[in-house]
């Protein structure tokens, strides 16, 4: 690995070490708002003493000048196996004790450099802004020690980055992610029979279509049809989107994942560490920020901005829940997104790897979202930069599924925009028949075919996706679904059906379909052409696909990441 690759890897992976860093905002908030905070920190001596003892042990184990890659690997494993501090207070105390230990050991000379590096590395693992800390280390820590810290960081990041597709997806999903012809695809890990459910997956985030949301006919969390006596609504001041829930369980999940942060004035921190009630003007500012964002969502009528907002809120919620002892992911939360085996990978790891379309967000959108985060907890706004926001929108546009029950509905209001601007989601029934959109981790990798080997189904009556085999399939076969309606309609010829679906694919996902059906139909058409002059239609068809594609060519090159 050359030094450039290594530093890119470090920068890319460093946020992984630090998680979403919600507690950075929390530190900041507490420092500014809670005078007792520092006093409490000083009292928390127990954890400090424990980590000092750990550092003394490492010191005894490594008083040698010969630091080999094997000893660095061993040191990394040791640190990773240690039980780290949990709460923000513990993290801060631990951080300070490890930095001070690192400094003292560094002064003792080269025999103690590895032990010193271990301490600095421990501090780095809990610091809210690791990249910033590395810059400080570079200027202040002796060079050989700094190099050891960086070697450990790179090794950890490399293991995590490279090991991802070994751990994900879990074996129980019956598929693996493989790269074929430069694309990531899902490949079966066992034989399946036609009609068999290959895997099921819960969504990461969902957003009902606006008309359904207003009608209150479906649960805003799981999408289940509401049985009227069961419907639950929050008071209107905490429910600006007029969400209806099918059960208390869905209401609680939705609130804890995203609703509370985005649409209520409740504290975004766990009750154990909720600071004193904010002043009325701060509550009012938060409510205004939410109302403005909701007005924007209603005006736009698109799913992607809501999916992005809910995704960011969910990440914040996952991180803040870890701020209290025992607050790691609860068993009930586990199935809500496809967990990687070993549990080392976070929601951010899964989403980070998804490809995205280059999109131009409306300039209004980010400031509105930032305002919601900032008024909920000052400091949270740091998590969404322009680039991150555009990338997330592009990920939603590229990967979201349209959720359709049965064959889908036929009362969705017509979109007013130009066909090429209409938001598209992946569904074999067509976006016009969906009730809402949902993003899944594993299913994001499903590729398209006009003669698909599998189909998405929502047979549980919720947004949980089941992927079902369309025919008998063998281990090693690639799974494909139809992103668009590929059935030939009664009023369409083969040529027209081919043209319609290829145009939709080019507009929505920016590729020219090369599936076996498209190729066979093209061949058959060139024969027909001689007989019935159908070639004209074919040429028109291809030129339309080409026109759609060339419009997006630049974006395709820069927007799709591996
Ligand atoms: C939602 S992503 C699917 C995951 C993607 N294959 C990956 O590498 O991560 C959709 C993109 O996959 C690619 N894709 C899917 N099916 C394809 C196909 N049949 N032929 C060519 N590209 C396809 C296109 O670039 C499309 O925009």
Coordinates of C-alpha atoms and ligand atoms in Angstrom, one line a residue:
X1 CA 0.0 0.0 0.0
X2 CA 1.6 3.3 -1.0
X3 CA 1.5 6.3 1.4
X4 CA -1.3 8.0 -0.6
X5 CA -3.5 5.0 -0.6
X6 CA -2.8 4.6 3.1
X7 CA -3.7 8.1 3.9
X8 CA -6.9 8.0 1.8
X9 CA -7.9 4.8 3.6
X10 CA -7.3 6.4 6.9
X11 CA -9.3 9.5 6.2
X12 CA -12.1 7.4 4.7
X13 CA -12.1 5.0 7.6
X14 CA -11.5 7.4 10.4
X15 CA -15.1 8.3 10.9
X16 CA -15.8 4.6 11.2
X17 CA -13.5 4.5 14.2
X18 CA -15.4 7.4 15.7
X19 CA -18.9 6.4 14.7
X20 CA -21.2 9.3 13.9
X21 CA -19.7 11.2 16.8
X22 CA -23.0 12.5 18.1
X23 CA -21.4 12.8 21.5
X24 CA -19.1 15.5 20.0
X25 CA -22.1 17.7 19.9
X26 CA -23.2 16.5 23.3
X27 CA -19.8 17.5 24.8
X28 CA -20.1 20.9 23.2
X29 CA -23.6 21.3 24.4
X30 CA -22.8 20.3 28.0
X31 CA -19.7 22.5 28.2
X32 CA -21.8 25.5 27.2
X33 CA -24.9 24.7 29.2
X34 CA -24.0 22.7 32.2
X35 CA -21.7 24.2 34.8
X36 CA -21.6 21.0 36.8
X37 CA -20.3 19.0 33.9
X38 CA -16.6 19.4 34.6
X39 CA -17.0 18.8 38.3
X40 CA -18.8 15.5 37.5
X41 CA -15.9 14.6 35.2
X42 CA -13.3 15.0 37.9
X43 CA -15.3 12.8 40.3
X44 CA -15.3 10.0 37.8
X45 CA -12.0 8.5 38.9
X46 CA -12.8 4.9 38.7
X47 CA -12.5 4.5 35.0
X48 CA -9.3 6.5 34.9
X49 CA -7.7 4.2 37.4
X50 CA -8.7 1.2 35.4
X51 CA -7.2 2.5 32.2
X52 CA -4.0 3.5 34.0
X53 CA -3.6 0.0 35.2
X54 CA -4.2 -1.3 31.6
X55 CA -1.5 1.0 30.3
X56 CA 0.9 -0.2 32.9
X57 CA 0.3 -3.8 31.8
X58 CA 1.0 -2.8 28.1
X59 CA 4.1 -1.1 29.3
X60 CA 5.4 -4.2 31.0
X61 CA 4.6 -6.3 27.9
X62 CA 6.3 -4.1 25.4
X63 CA 9.5 -2.6 26.8
X64 CA 11.4 -3.4 23.7
X65 CA 12.8 -1.3 20.9
X66 CA 11.9 -3.9 18.2
X67 CA 8.4 -3.0 17.2
X68 CA 7.4 -5.4 14.4
X69 CA 4.2 -5.4 12.3
X70 CA 3.2 -8.5 14.4
X71 CA 3.6 -6.6 17.7
X72 CA 1.5 -3.7 16.3
X73 CA -1.2 -6.2 15.2
X74 CA -1.1 -7.7 18.6
X75 CA -1.4 -4.3 20.3
X76 CA -4.3 -3.4 18.0
X77 CA -6.1 -6.7 19.0
X78 CA -5.4 -6.0 22.6
X79 CA -6.9 -2.5 22.5
X80 CA -9.9 -3.7 20.4
X81 CA -10.7 -6.4 23.0
X82 CA -10.6 -4.0 25.9
X83 CA -14.0 -2.8 27.2
X84 CA -14.1 0.8 26.3
X85 CA -15.7 3.7 28.1
X86 CA -19.5 4.1 27.4
X87 CA -20.9 7.4 28.5
X88 CA -19.6 10.7 27.2
X89 CA -18.2 11.6 30.7
X90 CA -16.3 8.3 30.8
X91 CA -15.0 8.8 27.3
X92 CA -13.7 12.2 28.1
X93 CA -12.0 11.1 31.4
X94 CA -10.5 8.0 29.6
X95 CA -9.3 10.2 26.7
X96 CA -7.5 12.6 29.1
X97 CA -5.9 9.8 31.1
X98 CA -4.7 8.0 28.0
X99 CA -3.1 11.1 26.4
X100 CA -1.4 11.9 29.7
X101 CA -0.1 8.4 29.9
X102 CA 1.1 8.5 26.3
X103 CA 3.1 11.6 27.0
X104 CA 4.7 10.3 30.2
X105 CA 5.7 7.0 28.4
X106 CA 7.1 8.9 25.4
X107 CA 9.5 10.8 27.7
X108 CA 10.9 7.5 29.1
X109 CA 12.6 6.7 25.7
X110 CA 12.4 4.3 22.8
X111 CA 11.8 1.2 25.0
X112 CA 8.4 2.7 25.9
X113 CA 7.4 4.0 22.5
X114 CA 5.0 1.1 21.7
X115 CA 3.3 1.5 25.1
X116 CA 3.1 5.2 24.5
X117 CA 1.6 4.6 21.0
X118 CA -1.0 2.2 22.5
X119 CA -2.1 4.9 24.9
X120 CA -2.4 7.6 22.2
X121 CA -4.2 5.1 20.0
X122 CA -6.7 4.4 22.8
X123 CA -7.4 8.1 23.1
X124 CA -7.9 8.4 19.3
X125 CA -10.5 5.7 19.4
X126 CA -12.8 7.6 21.7
X127 CA -12.1 11.2 20.5
X128 CA -15.1 12.8 18.8
X129 CA -13.1 14.3 16.0
X130 CA -10.4 11.7 15.2
X131 CA -9.1 13.4 12.0
X132 CA -8.6 16.6 14.0
X133 CA -6.7 14.7 16.7
X134 CA -4.4 13.1 14.2
X135 CA -3.4 16.5 13.0
X136 CA -2.6 17.5 16.6
X137 CA -0.7 14.3 17.2
X138 CA 1.3 14.9 14.0
X139 CA 2.6 18.2 15.4
X140 CA 3.1 17.1 19.1
X141 CA 3.8 13.4 19.3
X142 CA 7.4 12.2 18.6
X143 CA 7.6 10.9 15.1
X144 CA 8.3 7.2 15.7
X145 CA 5.3 7.1 18.1
X146 CA 3.1 9.0 15.7
X147 CA 4.0 6.4 13.0
X148 CA 3.0 3.5 15.2
X149 CA -0.3 5.2 16.0
X150 CA -0.9 5.7 12.3
X151 CA 0.1 2.1 11.5
X152 CA -2.4 0.8 14.0
X153 CA -5.1 3.1 12.7
X154 CA -4.4 2.0 9.1
X155 CA -4.4 -1.6 10.1
X156 CA -7.7 -1.3 11.9
X157 CA -9.3 0.6 9.1
X158 CA -7.9 -1.8 6.4
X159 CA -9.3 -4.8 8.3
X160 CA -12.7 -3.2 8.6
X161 CA -12.8 -1.9 5.0
X162 CA -11.5 -5.1 3.4
X163 CA -13.4 -7.5 5.7
X164 CA -16.8 -5.9 5.1
X165 CA -18.0 -8.2 2.3
X166 CA -16.8 -11.3 4.2
X167 CA -19.1 -10.4 7.1
X168 CA -21.9 -8.9 5.1
X169 CA -24.5 -10.1 4.4
X170 CA -25.1 -12.7 7.1
X171 CA -25.1 -16.3 5.9
X172 CA -28.8 -16.6 6.8
X173 CA -29.7 -14.4 3.8
X174 CA -28.6 -17.1 1.3
X175 CA -26.8 -14.6 -0.9
X176 CA -23.3 -13.0 -1.2
X177 CA -22.2 -9.7 -2.7
X178 CA -19.8 -10.3 -5.7
X179 CA -18.3 -8.0 -8.3
X180 CA -19.2 -9.1 -11.8
X181 CA -18.4 -7.0 -14.9
X182 CA -17.4 -4.1 -12.6
X183 CA -20.8 -4.1 -10.8
X184 CA -21.7 -5.3 -7.3
X185 CA -24.4 -8.0 -7.6
X186 CA -26.1 -10.5 -5.4
X187 CA -25.2 -14.1 -6.0
X188 CA -27.0 -17.2 -4.5
X189 CA -25.1 -19.2 -1.9
X190 CA -27.5 -22.2 -2.3
X191 CA -29.9 -23.7 -4.8
X192 CA -33.5 -22.4 -4.5
X193 CA -36.7 -23.6 -6.1
X194 CA -39.2 -21.4 -8.0
X195 CA -41.5 -19.5 -5.6
X196 CA -39.1 -19.9 -2.7
X197 CA -38.4 -16.9 -0.4
X198 CA -34.6 -16.3 -0.8
X199 CA -34.4 -13.7 2.0
X200 CA -36.5 -11.1 3.9
X201 CA -35.3 -7.7 4.9
X202 CA -36.6 -4.8 7.0
X203 CA -36.2 -1.3 5.6
X204 CA -33.7 1.2 7.1
X205 CA -36.0 4.1 6.4
X206 CA -39.5 4.6 4.8
X207 CA -41.6 7.4 3.5
X208 CA -45.2 7.1 2.5
X209 CA -46.4 8.8 -0.7
X210 CA -47.8 12.3 0.3
X211 CA -51.4 11.5 -0.6
X212 CA -51.4 8.3 1.5
X213 CA -49.7 10.1 4.4
X214 CA -52.4 12.7 4.4
X215 CA -55.2 10.1 4.0
X216 CA -53.9 8.2 7.1
X217 CA -54.8 4.9 5.5
X218 CA -51.4 3.3 6.1
X219 CA -49.0 3.2 9.0
X220 CA -46.3 5.8 8.6
X221 CA -43.7 3.4 10.0
X222 CA -44.4 -0.1 8.7
X223 CA -46.9 0.8 5.9
X224 CA -49.5 -1.7 7.2
X225 CA -53.1 -0.8 6.2
X226 CA -54.7 0.9 9.2
X227 CA -57.6 -0.9 10.8
X228 CA -59.6 2.2 11.9
X229 CA -60.2 1.5 15.6
X230 CA -56.5 0.7 15.9
X231 CA -55.1 4.0 14.4
X232 CA -52.8 6.1 16.6
X233 CA -52.1 9.7 16.0
X234 CA -49.9 12.1 18.0
X235 CA -51.2 15.5 19.0
X236 CA -51.0 17.9 16.0
X237 CA -48.1 20.0 17.5
X238 CA -45.9 16.9 17.5
X239 CA -47.2 15.6 14.2
X240 CA -46.7 18.2 11.5
X241 CA -46.7 15.5 8.8
X242 CA -50.0 14.0 10.1
X243 CA -48.5 10.6 10.5
X244 CA -50.8 7.7 11.5
X245 CA -49.5 4.6 13.2
X246 CA -51.0 1.1 13.2
X247 CA -49.8 0.2 16.7
X248 CA -48.0 1.5 19.8
X249 CA -44.9 -0.5 18.8
X250 CA -44.7 1.3 15.4
X251 CA -45.3 4.7 17.0
X252 CA -42.5 4.0 19.6
X253 CA -40.0 2.7 16.9
X254 CA -40.7 5.6 14.6
X255 CA -40.4 8.1 17.3
X256 CA -37.1 6.7 18.6
X257 CA -35.6 6.3 15.1
X258 CA -36.4 9.6 13.6
X259 CA -39.8 11.2 14.4
X260 CA -38.8 12.7 17.8
X261 CA -35.7 14.4 16.5
X262 CA -37.3 15.7 13.3
X263 CA -40.9 16.5 14.2
X264 CA -41.2 17.0 18.0
X265 CA -39.6 19.2 20.6
X266 CA -38.6 16.3 22.8
X267 CA -34.9 16.0 23.8
X268 CA -32.9 14.1 21.2
X269 CA -30.7 12.6 24.0
X270 CA -31.6 9.5 26.1
X271 CA -33.7 10.4 29.2
X272 CA -30.8 9.5 31.5
X273 CA -28.7 12.4 30.2
X274 CA -31.3 14.9 29.1
X275 CA -30.1 18.4 30.0
X276 CA -32.4 20.9 31.8
X277 CA -35.4 22.0 29.8
X278 CA -34.4 24.5 27.0
X279 CA -35.8 28.0 27.2
X280 CA -39.2 28.7 25.5
X281 CA -37.6 30.7 22.6
X282 CA -35.3 27.7 21.8
X283 CA -38.4 25.4 21.8
X284 CA -40.1 27.8 19.5
X285 CA -37.1 28.0 17.1
X286 CA -37.1 24.2 16.9
X287 CA -40.8 24.1 16.1
X288 CA -40.4 26.7 13.4
X289 CA -37.5 24.8 11.9
X290 CA -39.6 21.7 11.7
X291 CA -42.6 23.5 10.3
X292 CA -40.5 25.0 7.5
X293 CA -39.0 21.6 6.6
X294 CA -42.4 20.0 6.6
X295 CA -43.7 22.8 4.3
X296 CA -40.8 22.0 2.0
X297 CA -41.5 18.3 2.0
X298 CA -45.2 18.9 1.2
X299 CA -44.3 21.4 -1.6
X300 CA -41.7 19.0 -3.2
X301 CA -43.8 15.8 -2.8
X302 CA -40.7 13.7 -3.2
X303 CA -39.7 10.8 -1.0
X304 CA -35.9 11.3 -1.2
X305 CA -35.6 14.4 1.1
X306 CA -37.7 12.7 3.8
X307 CA -35.7 9.5 3.5
X308 CA -32.5 11.4 3.9
X309 CA -33.8 13.4 6.9
X310 CA -35.0 10.2 8.5
X311 CA -31.7 8.4 7.8
X312 CA -29.7 11.1 9.4
X313 CA -32.0 11.2 12.4
X314 CA -31.8 7.5 12.7
X315 CA -28.0 7.6 12.7
X316 CA -28.0 10.2 15.4
X317 CA -30.5 8.2 17.4
X318 CA -28.4 5.0 17.1
X319 CA -25.3 6.9 18.3
X320 CA -27.0 8.8 21.2
X321 CA -28.5 5.5 22.4
X322 CA -25.0 4.3 22.9
X323 CA -24.2 7.2 25.2
X324 CA -25.8 5.5 28.2
X325 CA -24.6 2.3 29.8
X326 CA -26.1 -0.8 28.2
X327 CA -27.6 1.4 25.5
X328 CA -26.1 -0.4 22.6
X329 CA -28.4 -1.7 19.9
X330 CA -31.3 -3.4 21.5
X331 CA -32.3 -6.9 20.3
X332 CA -35.5 -5.5 18.9
X333 CA -33.6 -2.9 16.8
X334 CA -31.3 -5.6 15.4
X335 CA -33.6 -6.7 12.6
X336 CA -34.4 -3.2 11.4
X337 CA -31.4 -3.2 9.0
X338 CA -29.4 -6.1 7.8
X339 CA -26.8 -6.5 10.5
X340 CA -23.3 -7.7 9.5
X341 CA -22.2 -10.8 11.4
X342 CA -20.0 -9.9 14.4
X343 CA -22.0 -6.7 14.8
X344 CA -18.9 -4.6 14.1
X345 CA -20.4 -2.7 11.2
X346 CA -22.6 0.2 11.8
X347 CA -25.5 1.5 9.8
X348 CA -23.1 4.1 8.3
X349 CA -20.8 1.3 7.1
X350 CA -23.7 -0.3 5.2
X351 CA -24.9 2.9 3.6
X352 CA -21.4 4.2 2.9
X353 CA -20.8 1.4 0.4
X354 CA -23.9 1.9 -1.7
X355 CA -23.5 3.6 -5.1
X356 CA -25.3 6.8 -5.8
X357 CA -26.6 9.0 -8.6
X358 CA -25.2 12.5 -9.0
X359 CA -28.1 14.7 -8.1
X360 CA -28.4 18.5 -7.7
X361 CA -30.3 19.1 -4.4
X362 CA -32.6 22.1 -4.3
X363 CA -30.6 24.9 -2.6
X364 CA -33.4 25.4 -0.1
X365 CA -33.2 21.9 1.3
X366 CA -30.0 21.6 3.2
X367 CA -30.4 24.8 5.2
X368 CA -33.8 23.6 6.3
X369 CA -32.5 20.3 7.4
X370 CA -29.5 21.8 9.1
X371 CA -31.8 24.1 11.0
X372 CA -33.8 21.2 12.4
X373 CA -30.6 19.5 13.6
X374 CA -29.1 22.6 15.1
X375 CA -32.3 23.6 17.0
X376 CA -32.6 20.1 18.3
X377 CA -29.0 20.0 19.7
X378 CA -26.4 22.6 18.8
X379 CA -23.5 20.8 17.1
X380 CA -25.6 18.2 15.3
X381 CA -25.5 20.3 12.2
X382 CA -21.8 19.4 11.6
X383 CA -22.9 15.9 10.4
X384 CA -24.4 17.1 7.2
X385 CA -22.1 18.9 4.7
X386 CA -23.2 19.9 1.2
X387 CA -21.4 16.9 -0.2
X388 CA -22.8 14.4 2.3
X389 CA -26.3 15.7 1.8
X390 CA -26.1 15.4 -2.1
X391 CA -24.5 11.9 -1.8
X392 CA -27.3 10.7 0.5
X393 CA -30.0 12.1 -1.8
X394 CA -28.2 10.3 -4.7
X395 CA -28.2 7.1 -2.7
X396 CA -31.9 7.3 -2.0
X397 CA -32.6 8.1 -5.7
X398 CA -30.6 5.1 -6.9
X399 CA -31.5 2.5 -4.4
X400 CA -35.0 3.1 -2.9
X401 CA -37.7 0.6 -3.6
X402 CA -41.3 1.3 -4.4
X403 CA -43.5 -0.6 -1.9
X404 CA -46.6 -2.1 -3.6
X405 CA -49.1 -4.4 -2.0
X406 CA -50.6 -7.0 -4.4
X407 CA -50.3 -5.5 -7.9
X408 CA -50.1 -2.0 -6.5
X409 CA -52.7 0.8 -6.5
X410 CA -54.2 2.7 -9.4
X411 CA -55.3 5.9 -7.6
X412 CA -51.9 7.6 -7.3
X413 CA -52.2 11.3 -8.4
X414 CA -50.4 12.0 -11.7
X415 CA -47.1 13.7 -11.4
X416 CA -47.0 17.2 -12.8
X417 CA -43.3 17.4 -13.7
X418 CA -41.6 16.4 -17.0
X419 CA -41.4 12.6 -17.3
X420 CA -37.6 12.8 -17.0
X421 CA -37.9 14.7 -13.7
X422 CA -40.5 12.4 -12.0
X423 CA -39.0 10.6 -9.0
X424 CA -38.6 6.9 -9.7
X425 CA -38.2 4.0 -7.3
X426 CA -37.5 0.4 -8.1
X427 CA -40.6 -1.7 -8.4
X428 CA -41.7 -4.1 -11.1
X429 CA -45.2 -2.6 -10.9
X430 CA -44.1 0.9 -11.7
X431 CA -43.6 3.9 -9.4
X432 CA -47.1 5.0 -10.2
X433 CA -48.6 2.0 -8.3
X434 CA -46.6 2.3 -5.1
X435 CA -47.8 3.5 -1.7
X436 CA -44.4 4.6 -0.5
X437 CA -40.6 4.3 -0.8
X438 CA -38.2 2.4 1.4
X439 CA -34.4 1.9 1.5
X440 CA -32.9 -1.5 2.3
X441 CA -29.2 -2.4 2.8
X442 CA -28.9 -5.8 1.1
X443 CA -31.6 -5.3 -1.5
X444 CA -29.8 -2.2 -2.8
X445 CA -27.4 -4.5 -4.6
X446 CA -30.1 -6.2 -6.6
X447 CA -29.5 -5.6 -10.3
X448 CA -32.1 -5.2 -13.0
X449 CA -33.2 -7.6 -15.7
X450 CA -36.2 -7.4 -18.1
X451 CA -36.4 -11.2 -17.6
X452 CA -35.6 -11.2 -13.8
X453 CA -34.7 -14.3 -11.8
X454 CA -36.4 -13.0 -8.7
X455 CA -39.1 -10.5 -7.6
X456 CA -39.7 -8.3 -4.6
X457 CA -42.8 -9.0 -2.6
X458 CA -44.4 -7.3 0.4
X459 CA -46.5 -10.2 1.4
X460 CA -46.3 -9.6 5.1
X461 CA -48.5 -6.5 4.4
X462 CA -45.7 -4.2 5.6
X463 CA -42.6 -2.6 4.1
X464 CA -40.5 -5.7 4.9
X465 CA -39.3 -7.0 1.6
X466 CA -39.3 -10.7 0.6
X467 CA -37.2 -11.6 -2.4
X468 CA -38.8 -14.6 -4.2
X469 CA -37.3 -16.8 -6.9
X470 CA -39.1 -16.6 -10.3
X471 CA -37.6 -19.9 -11.4
X472 CA -35.4 -22.8 -10.1
X473 CA -32.0 -21.2 -9.5
X474 CA -28.6 -22.6 -8.7
X475 CA -25.9 -21.7 -6.2
X476 CA -23.7 -19.0 -7.9
X477 CA -26.6 -17.6 -10.1
X478 CA -26.9 -13.8 -10.0
X479 CA -30.2 -12.5 -8.6
X480 CA -32.0 -9.9 -10.6
X481 CA -35.3 -8.1 -10.3
X482 CA -37.2 -5.8 -12.6
X483 CA -36.7 -2.1 -11.6
X484 CA -39.6 -1.1 -13.8
X485 CA -42.8 -2.6 -15.2
X486 CA -41.4 -5.0 -17.8
X487 CA -44.7 -6.7 -18.7
X488 CA -46.0 -6.1 -22.2
X489 CA -49.2 -4.1 -21.9
X490 CA -52.2 -5.1 -24.1
X491 CA -51.9 -1.9 -26.1
X492 CA -48.2 -2.3 -26.7
X493 CA -46.1 -4.1 -29.3
X494 CA -42.9 -5.9 -28.4
X495 CA -41.0 -2.9 -29.8
X496 CA -43.0 -0.4 -27.8
X497 CA -42.7 -2.3 -24.5
X498 CA -38.9 -2.6 -25.0
X499 CA -38.7 1.1 -25.8
X500 CA -40.7 2.1 -22.7
X501 CA -38.8 0.0 -20.2
X502 CA -35.3 0.9 -21.6
X503 CA -36.3 4.6 -21.6
X504 CA -37.4 4.4 -17.9
X505 CA -34.2 2.6 -17.0
X506 CA -32.0 5.2 -18.7
X507 CA -34.0 8.0 -17.1
X508 CA -34.1 6.5 -13.6
X509 CA -30.9 4.6 -13.3
X510 CA -28.8 5.8 -16.2
X511 CA -27.8 2.6 -17.9
X512 CA -28.7 0.9 -21.2
X513 CA -30.1 -2.6 -20.3
X514 CA -28.1 -5.4 -21.9
X515 CA -30.2 -8.3 -20.5
X516 CA -30.9 -11.4 -22.5
X517 CA -34.5 -10.3 -23.2
X518 CA -33.4 -7.0 -24.6
X519 CA -30.8 -8.6 -26.7
X520 CA -33.1 -11.3 -28.0
X521 CA -35.8 -8.8 -28.8
X522 CA -33.3 -6.6 -30.7
X523 CA -32.2 -9.6 -32.8
X524 CA -35.8 -10.6 -33.5
X525 CA -36.6 -7.0 -34.5
X526 CA -33.8 -6.7 -37.0
X527 CA -35.4 -9.7 -38.8
X528 CA -38.8 -8.2 -38.6
X529 CA -37.3 -4.9 -39.8
X530 CA -36.7 -6.5 -43.2
X531 CA -40.4 -7.6 -43.3
X532 CA -42.4 -4.9 -41.6
X533 CA -40.0 -1.8 -41.5
X534 CA -40.0 -1.9 -37.7
X535 CA -36.4 -0.8 -37.7
X536 CA -37.4 2.8 -37.7
X537 CA -39.0 2.3 -34.3
X538 CA -36.0 0.5 -33.0
X539 CA -33.7 3.3 -34.1
X540 CA -36.0 5.8 -32.5
X541 CA -36.0 3.7 -29.3
X542 CA -32.2 3.5 -29.1
X543 CA -31.7 7.1 -29.9
X544 CA -34.0 8.0 -27.0
X545 CA -32.1 5.7 -24.6
X546 CA -28.9 7.2 -25.9
X547 CA -30.1 10.7 -25.5
X548 CA -31.2 10.0 -21.9
X549 CA -27.8 8.4 -21.2
X550 CA -25.6 11.0 -22.8
X551 CA -27.4 13.7 -20.7
X552 CA -26.2 11.9 -17.6
X553 CA -22.8 10.7 -18.9
X554 CA -20.7 13.0 -16.8
X555 CA -22.8 12.3 -13.7
X556 CA -22.5 8.6 -14.3
X557 CA -18.7 8.8 -14.3
X558 CA -18.3 10.8 -11.2
X559 CA -21.5 9.8 -9.4
X560 CA -21.2 6.1 -9.2
X561 CA -18.7 5.0 -6.5
X562 CA -17.7 1.5 -5.5
Ligands
LIG1 C1 -29.3 0.2 -7.3 S1 -27.8 0.0 -8.1 C2 -27.6 -1.7 -8.1 C3 -26.3 -2.1 -7.4 C4 -25.1 -2.0 -8.3 N1 -25.1 -3.1 -9.3 C5 -23.8 -1.9 -7.6 O1 -22.8 -2.1 -8.2 O2 -23.8 -1.6 -6.4 C6 -28.4 0.3 -9.7 C7 -27.3 0.4 -10.8 O3 -26.7 -0.8 -11.1 C8 -26.4 -0.9 -12.4 N2 -27.2 -2.0 -13.1 C9 -28.2 -2.7 -12.5 N3 -28.7 -3.6 -13.3 C10 -28.0 -3.5 -14.5 C11 -28.0 -4.1 -15.8 N4 -28.8 -5.1 -16.0 N5 -27.1 -3.7 -16.7 C12 -26.2 -2.7 -16.4 N6 -26.1 -2.1 -15.3 C13 -27.0 -2.4 -14.3 C14 -26.7 0.4 -13.1 O4 -25.5 1.2 -13.1 C15 -27.7 0.9 -12.1 O5 -27.8 2.3 -12.2

